[in-house]
Short mmCIF file of C-alpha atoms in Angstrom, two decimals:
data_model
loop_
_atom_site.label_atom_id
_atom_site.label_comp_id
_atom_site.label_asym_id
_atom_site.label_seq_id
_atom_site.Cartn_x
_atom_site.Cartn_y
_atom_site.Cartn_z
CA MET A 239 -3.36 16.79 -49.29
CA ALA A 240 -2.29 18.70 -52.21
CA VAL A 241 -1.52 18.44 -56.15
CA PHE A 242 1.62 17.26 -57.27
CA THR A 243 1.03 14.22 -60.01
CA GLU A 244 -1.41 16.08 -62.34
CA LEU A 245 -4.05 12.81 -63.32
CA SER A 246 -6.11 12.50 -66.35
CA ARG A 247 -9.56 11.33 -66.33
CA ALA A 248 -8.28 8.41 -68.44
CA ASP A 249 -5.69 8.05 -65.16
CA ILE A 250 -8.75 7.81 -62.75
CA ASP A 251 -10.90 5.22 -65.07
CA ALA A 252 -7.54 3.18 -65.88
CA LEU A 253 -7.68 3.32 -61.67
CA LEU A 254 -11.41 2.81 -61.29
CA THR A 255 -11.57 -0.20 -63.97
CA ASP A 256 -8.09 -2.07 -63.10
CA ASN A 257 -9.38 -2.50 -59.28
CA GLU A 258 -13.16 -3.51 -60.08
CA LEU A 259 -14.29 -0.80 -57.96
CA ASP A 260 -16.68 1.92 -60.06
CA ALA A 261 -17.46 3.79 -62.88
CA LEU A 262 -16.24 6.75 -63.16
CA VAL A 263 -18.28 10.20 -62.99
CA ASP A 264 -16.01 13.00 -61.86
CA TYR A 265 -13.02 14.05 -59.84
CA THR A 266 -11.43 16.94 -58.53
CA GLY A 267 -7.71 17.72 -57.09
CA VAL A 268 -7.19 18.77 -53.73
CA GLU A 269 -5.35 21.87 -53.39
CA GLU A 270 -4.72 22.27 -49.74
CA GLY A 271 -1.59 19.99 -47.54
CA THR A 272 1.79 19.66 -48.56
CA GLU A 273 2.47 16.10 -48.43
CA ASN A 274 0.61 13.78 -51.12
CA THR A 275 -1.81 14.22 -54.16
CA THR A 276 -4.92 13.63 -53.07
CA TYR A 277 -8.75 13.49 -55.63
CA LEU A 278 -11.97 13.24 -54.81
CA VAL A 279 -13.35 10.88 -57.08
CA ASP A 280 -17.16 10.65 -57.56
CA GLY A 281 -17.98 6.97 -59.10
CA ALA A 282 -21.76 5.50 -60.07
CA ARG A 283 -21.96 4.37 -56.35
CA ALA A 284 -19.55 5.73 -53.93
CA ARG A 285 -17.44 8.82 -53.70
CA TYR A 286 -13.45 8.36 -53.10
CA VAL A 287 -10.50 9.31 -52.11
CA VAL A 288 -7.37 8.41 -53.68
CA SER A 289 -3.43 9.53 -51.97
CA VAL A 290 -1.03 9.51 -54.32
CA PHE A 291 2.44 9.09 -52.29
CA GLU A 292 4.89 11.50 -52.93
CA ARG A 293 6.88 13.63 -50.08
CA TRP A 294 7.58 12.21 -46.45
CA VAL A 295 6.04 8.01 -47.27
CA GLU A 296 8.53 5.66 -48.26
CA PRO A 297 6.47 2.86 -50.90
CA GLN A 298 7.46 0.67 -48.01
CA ASP A 299 5.24 2.36 -45.46
CA ILE A 300 2.26 1.93 -47.40
CA PRO A 301 1.37 -0.87 -45.45
CA PHE A 302 1.18 0.89 -41.84
CA PHE A 303 -1.53 2.87 -42.96
CA VAL A 304 -3.49 -0.03 -44.38
CA ASP A 305 -3.16 -1.23 -41.19
CA LEU A 306 -3.89 1.68 -39.41
CA LEU A 307 -6.56 2.96 -41.24
CA THR A 308 -8.11 -0.68 -41.10
CA ARG A 309 -7.75 -1.14 -37.83
CA LEU A 310 -9.25 2.09 -36.39
CA SER A 311 -12.32 1.54 -38.54
CA ASP A 312 -13.09 -1.99 -37.29
CA THR A 313 -12.74 -0.27 -33.62
CA GLY A 314 -14.97 2.69 -34.49
CA VAL A 315 -12.95 5.78 -35.18
CA PRO A 316 -14.47 7.52 -37.62
CA CYS A 317 -11.33 7.26 -40.42
CA PRO A 318 -11.40 6.88 -44.17
CA ARG A 319 -11.22 3.00 -44.51
CA PRO A 320 -8.98 1.57 -47.64
CA VAL A 321 -11.08 0.03 -50.33
CA THR A 322 -9.57 -2.54 -51.51
CA GLY A 323 -9.91 -3.83 -55.17
CA GLY A 324 -10.99 -7.14 -56.98
CA ASP A 325 -7.93 -8.72 -56.04
CA GLY A 326 -8.74 -8.17 -52.30
CA ARG A 327 -5.48 -5.93 -52.06
CA ALA A 328 -5.57 -1.99 -50.53
CA ILE A 329 -2.40 -0.57 -52.39
CA THR A 330 -2.77 0.22 -55.91
CA SER A 331 -0.83 2.37 -58.14
CA VAL A 332 -1.59 5.45 -60.56
CA ALA A 333 0.48 7.16 -63.35
CA GLY A 334 3.21 4.97 -61.74
CA ARG A 335 3.18 5.71 -58.89
CA PRO A 336 1.82 4.26 -55.71
CA ALA A 337 -1.74 5.20 -54.47
CA LEU A 338 -4.60 4.37 -51.82
CA VAL A 339 -8.37 4.41 -52.85
CA THR A 340 -10.09 4.83 -49.04
CA SER A 341 -14.14 5.45 -48.39
CA PHE A 342 -15.10 9.10 -48.02
CA LEU A 343 -16.55 10.79 -44.73
CA PRO A 344 -19.35 12.87 -44.38
CA GLY A 345 -18.98 16.21 -42.51
CA ARG A 346 -16.72 19.60 -42.68
CA PRO A 347 -14.02 21.55 -40.31
CA VAL A 348 -14.59 24.13 -38.38
CA ASP A 349 -12.26 26.73 -38.93
CA ASP A 350 -11.92 28.58 -35.48
CA PRO A 351 -12.82 25.56 -33.08
CA ALA A 352 -15.14 26.89 -29.85
CA PRO A 353 -14.62 24.74 -26.33
CA GLU A 354 -16.53 22.11 -27.13
CA ALA A 355 -15.33 21.41 -30.52
CA CYS A 356 -11.27 20.81 -28.81
CA ARG A 357 -12.86 18.76 -26.42
CA GLY A 358 -14.33 16.22 -29.42
CA CYS A 359 -10.59 16.63 -30.57
CA GLY A 360 -9.07 15.49 -27.57
CA ARG A 361 -11.54 12.78 -26.89
CA VAL A 362 -10.32 11.58 -31.14
CA LEU A 363 -7.39 11.86 -30.55
CA ALA A 364 -6.99 9.70 -27.10
CA ASP A 365 -9.60 7.31 -29.31
CA ILE A 366 -6.77 6.67 -32.11
CA HIS A 367 -3.96 6.20 -28.84
CA ARG A 368 -5.64 3.37 -26.76
CA VAL A 369 -6.37 1.41 -30.22
CA THR A 370 -3.51 1.38 -31.64
CA GLU A 371 -2.32 -0.04 -28.52
CA GLY A 372 0.15 -2.88 -29.60
CA MET A 373 -0.55 -2.56 -32.60
CA ASP A 374 1.30 -4.78 -35.02
CA SER A 375 3.13 -2.48 -37.89
CA HIS A 376 5.17 0.14 -37.04
CA ARG A 377 6.88 3.48 -38.68
CA PRO A 378 9.44 5.80 -37.62
CA ASN A 379 8.90 9.12 -37.46
CA MET A 380 10.87 10.66 -40.28
CA LEU A 381 10.06 14.56 -38.89
CA SER A 382 11.08 13.44 -34.73
CA LEU A 383 13.04 16.16 -32.98
CA THR A 384 16.75 14.79 -34.12
CA ASP A 385 15.24 15.35 -37.58
CA TRP A 386 14.12 18.82 -36.98
CA TYR A 387 17.94 19.91 -37.31
CA GLY A 388 18.36 18.44 -40.31
CA LEU A 389 15.89 20.53 -41.43
CA LEU A 390 17.19 23.77 -39.84
CA ASP A 391 20.35 22.82 -41.72
CA ALA A 392 18.49 22.58 -44.70
CA CYS A 393 17.32 25.86 -44.78
CA GLY A 394 20.07 27.66 -43.71
CA THR A 395 20.29 31.12 -43.69
CA ARG A 396 17.80 31.19 -46.43
CA LEU A 397 15.27 31.34 -43.53
CA ASP A 398 16.55 34.90 -42.81
CA SER A 399 14.87 35.71 -46.63
CA ILE A 400 11.85 35.17 -44.98
CA ALA A 401 12.42 37.29 -42.16
CA ASP A 402 15.35 39.07 -40.26
CA GLY A 403 17.04 37.02 -37.86
CA LEU A 404 14.39 33.96 -37.91
CA HIS A 405 17.57 31.42 -38.79
CA ALA A 406 19.55 32.63 -35.08
CA GLU A 407 15.85 32.23 -33.57
CA LEU A 408 14.86 29.03 -33.94
CA ALA A 409 18.26 27.23 -34.15
CA ARG A 410 18.20 29.10 -29.96
CA ALA A 411 14.69 27.82 -29.77
CA LEU A 412 15.47 24.50 -31.26
CA ASP A 413 18.34 24.20 -28.71
CA ARG A 414 16.80 25.00 -26.08
CA ILE A 415 14.25 22.51 -26.63
CA ALA A 416 16.04 19.86 -27.52
CA ALA A 417 18.29 20.50 -23.87
CA ALA A 418 14.45 20.16 -21.92
CA TRP A 419 13.76 17.40 -24.28
CA PRO A 420 11.21 14.85 -22.10
CA GLY A 421 10.41 12.15 -24.65
CA ASP A 422 12.71 9.08 -23.62
CA ALA A 423 10.99 9.03 -20.15
CA LEU A 424 6.84 9.30 -21.90
CA PRO A 425 4.29 6.66 -23.33
CA ARG A 426 4.77 6.08 -26.79
CA GLY A 427 2.35 4.92 -29.57
CA VAL A 428 0.96 5.46 -32.74
CA ILE A 429 0.31 8.97 -33.75
CA HIS A 430 -1.47 10.71 -35.42
CA GLY A 431 0.95 13.63 -35.86
CA ASP A 432 -1.27 16.14 -37.82
CA LEU A 433 -4.70 16.68 -36.52
CA PHE A 434 -5.17 20.25 -37.15
CA PRO A 435 -8.40 21.94 -37.62
CA ASP A 436 -8.94 21.23 -41.05
CA ASN A 437 -7.90 17.42 -40.42
CA LEU A 438 -10.99 16.87 -38.53
CA PHE A 439 -14.81 16.76 -39.62
CA PHE A 440 -17.68 17.76 -37.31
CA ALA A 441 -21.56 16.38 -38.95
CA SER A 442 -23.02 19.87 -37.51
CA ALA A 443 -19.93 22.18 -38.98
CA GLY A 444 -21.68 24.44 -40.83
CA ALA A 445 -25.51 23.23 -40.02
CA ALA A 446 -27.59 26.62 -39.29
CA THR A 447 -30.32 26.86 -36.88
CA THR A 448 -33.83 27.37 -37.55
CA GLY A 449 -33.81 31.47 -37.28
CA GLY A 450 -30.06 31.99 -36.48
CA PRO A 451 -26.76 31.54 -37.26
CA ALA A 452 -24.67 28.50 -37.53
CA ALA A 453 -24.27 26.42 -34.68
CA ASP A 454 -20.64 25.43 -33.04
CA PRO A 455 -20.34 21.63 -32.89
CA GLY A 456 -19.87 20.06 -29.74
CA ALA A 457 -17.98 17.28 -28.71
CA ASP A 458 -20.54 14.77 -29.96
CA ASP A 459 -20.42 15.57 -32.97
CA VAL A 460 -17.10 14.31 -34.78
CA SER A 461 -17.74 12.74 -38.19
CA GLY A 462 -14.49 11.73 -39.18
CA VAL A 463 -10.55 12.71 -38.59
CA ILE A 464 -8.53 12.10 -42.31
CA ASP A 465 -4.93 12.86 -43.08
CA PHE A 466 -3.00 10.05 -41.39
CA PHE A 467 -0.02 10.51 -43.35
CA PHE A 468 2.42 11.69 -40.57
CA ALA A 469 1.19 8.69 -38.24
CA ALA A 470 4.69 7.29 -36.93
CA GLN A 471 5.41 6.29 -34.06
CA GLU A 472 6.28 9.16 -31.06
CA VAL A 473 5.40 10.43 -27.76
CA LEU A 474 2.11 10.73 -27.42
CA ALA A 475 1.48 13.34 -25.54
CA TYR A 476 3.47 15.30 -28.53
CA ASP A 477 0.97 14.60 -30.69
CA LEU A 478 -1.52 16.31 -28.71
CA ALA A 479 0.77 19.44 -28.25
CA VAL A 480 0.53 19.15 -31.69
CA SER A 481 -3.22 19.59 -31.93
CA LEU A 482 -2.69 22.53 -28.50
CA VAL A 483 -0.91 24.78 -30.93
CA SER A 484 -3.37 24.08 -33.94
CA TRP A 485 -6.71 24.27 -31.93
CA ALA A 486 -6.09 26.75 -29.14
CA PHE A 487 -5.68 29.86 -30.55
CA ASP A 488 -8.85 31.80 -31.87
CA GLY A 489 -8.76 33.79 -35.50
CA ARG A 490 -6.71 36.43 -35.24
CA GLY A 491 -4.02 34.01 -33.38
CA ARG A 492 -4.91 34.87 -29.57
CA PHE A 493 -4.06 32.00 -27.06
CA GLU A 494 -7.45 31.00 -25.89
CA PRO A 495 -6.91 28.71 -22.72
CA ALA A 496 -10.63 27.50 -22.41
CA ARG A 497 -9.70 25.74 -25.71
CA ALA A 498 -6.34 24.09 -24.61
CA ARG A 499 -8.35 23.37 -21.14
CA ALA A 500 -11.38 21.36 -23.14
CA MET A 501 -8.85 19.43 -25.14
CA ILE A 502 -6.93 18.02 -22.43
CA ALA A 503 -10.00 17.50 -20.73
CA GLY A 504 -11.63 15.90 -22.97
CA TYR A 505 -8.28 13.63 -24.18
CA GLY A 506 -8.70 12.40 -20.22
CA GLU A 507 -12.49 11.29 -20.66
CA ARG A 508 -10.69 8.44 -23.22
CA ARG A 509 -7.32 7.76 -22.03
CA THR A 510 -5.69 9.29 -18.30
CA LEU A 511 -2.92 11.94 -19.54
CA SER A 512 0.19 10.42 -16.79
CA PRO A 513 1.78 13.20 -14.15
CA ALA A 514 5.13 12.97 -16.62
CA GLU A 515 3.01 13.72 -19.45
CA ALA A 516 1.09 16.91 -18.17
CA ALA A 517 4.28 18.17 -17.35
CA GLY A 518 5.81 17.81 -20.34
CA LEU A 519 3.59 19.37 -22.26
CA PRO A 520 4.78 22.87 -22.23
CA VAL A 521 7.90 21.73 -23.70
CA LEU A 522 6.23 19.85 -26.14
CA THR A 523 4.29 22.38 -27.56
CA GLN A 524 7.11 23.88 -28.03
CA GLY A 525 8.68 21.57 -30.52
CA ALA A 526 5.60 21.17 -32.09
CA ALA A 527 5.17 24.52 -33.06
CA LEU A 528 8.98 24.39 -33.79
CA ARG A 529 8.52 21.11 -36.23
CA PHE A 530 5.70 23.26 -38.19
CA THR A 531 7.70 26.65 -38.43
CA LEU A 532 10.46 24.33 -39.93
CA THR A 533 8.26 22.30 -42.48
CA ARG A 534 6.76 25.10 -43.41
CA ALA A 535 9.70 27.46 -44.21
CA TYR A 536 11.45 24.45 -45.62
CA ASP A 537 8.66 24.16 -48.26
CA TRP A 538 8.34 27.74 -48.80
CA LEU A 539 12.09 27.73 -49.85
CA ASN A 540 11.53 24.96 -52.04
CA PRO A 541 8.87 25.35 -53.82
CA LYS A 542 7.61 22.34 -56.29
CA PRO A 543 7.02 24.33 -60.07
CA ASP A 544 4.28 22.10 -61.10
CA ALA A 545 2.63 21.02 -58.28
CA ARG A 546 -1.09 22.98 -57.47
CA ILE A 547 -0.54 23.34 -53.71
CA ARG A 548 -1.31 26.66 -51.49
CA PRO A 549 2.16 26.97 -49.31
CA LYS A 550 1.81 27.48 -45.83
CA ASP A 551 3.00 30.73 -43.87
CA PRO A 552 6.27 29.61 -42.23
CA LEU A 553 5.38 32.73 -40.31
CA ALA A 554 2.02 31.69 -39.08
CA MET A 555 3.51 29.34 -36.03
CA MET A 556 5.81 31.93 -34.67
CA PRO A 557 4.13 33.64 -31.75
CA ARG A 558 2.76 30.26 -30.64
CA LEU A 559 6.22 29.94 -30.13
CA ARG A 560 7.31 31.88 -28.86
CA LEU A 561 4.06 32.24 -26.44
CA PHE A 562 5.66 29.18 -25.54
CA LEU A 563 8.71 29.32 -24.81
CA ASP A 564 8.05 32.89 -22.60
CA GLN A 565 5.10 31.52 -20.92
CA PRO A 566 5.29 27.96 -20.50
CA ARG A 567 2.25 28.08 -17.74
CA ALA A 568 0.18 28.97 -20.30
CA ILE A 569 -0.09 25.19 -21.00
CA ALA A 570 0.62 23.71 -17.73
CA ASP A 571 -2.65 25.68 -15.90
CA ALA A 572 -4.45 24.31 -18.88
CA CYS A 573 -4.14 20.86 -17.21
CA GLY A 574 -5.29 22.08 -14.40
#
């Protein structure tokens, strides 16, 4: 989520009025994220999320997101549901750009997830993979392994302005990962593609117990999963790798095996991870850490001067990439 296109009150009011949705009360832009413009909109009867598509999403892909979110909602996965206008269509436009209005989800994310929250993440990720099996709509992954080479070339030696020797280190890592990539041999389907802790809500997050500190959310407390705009067809286990890279570390960036084990166990409660998928997780986690390093570096080197966005540190994933490259057993052991 982010703000690339500034919307006025008149823009939001027209969006709600033209689609016969609600009377506008208030709205605010969301500055976190990297790919689309996002506004929280309070209407007289409900709260909405307005997503204006900017990056990594082509207009022809939007029906895929509508079908995906509708299917997930219909099968009990807690996610934003597309809101249809008076004409019965979910896809709309605002300020001359394609847009989607979805329902608002309750709950909050957790900054430093304990193992039970990681178990909940594994469960909902497996649910997404299960219930989308056989889905008719398709979208190719625009950030697959082959695309990482394009990102590396686009950044070039400018990467060394971020850290000395970064370009050469990432080039070596990419070649090593590509040589071992197990993608063609593993099950494929619809992935979320970006299930970081800030994209999963818990009903009890931040709720303090009587006379004590806030309780850690449990695996059953998941209240919503958001930000599906990197969703695409891809290796299913790669999706688990993305979440392992982002969830299995503490606030100081130290790997927490208990979190990794809990996430993998939670995933296995809803979808069986095959031996081949488990064996592929070490290199898939390497790839996930590399992918987010590259996209963050690209955004860092190519800032949007008029956008309200908080760029993410491109070096934050490097210790994780190095760990998974140097110690592949870290993930293999978590698979049991």
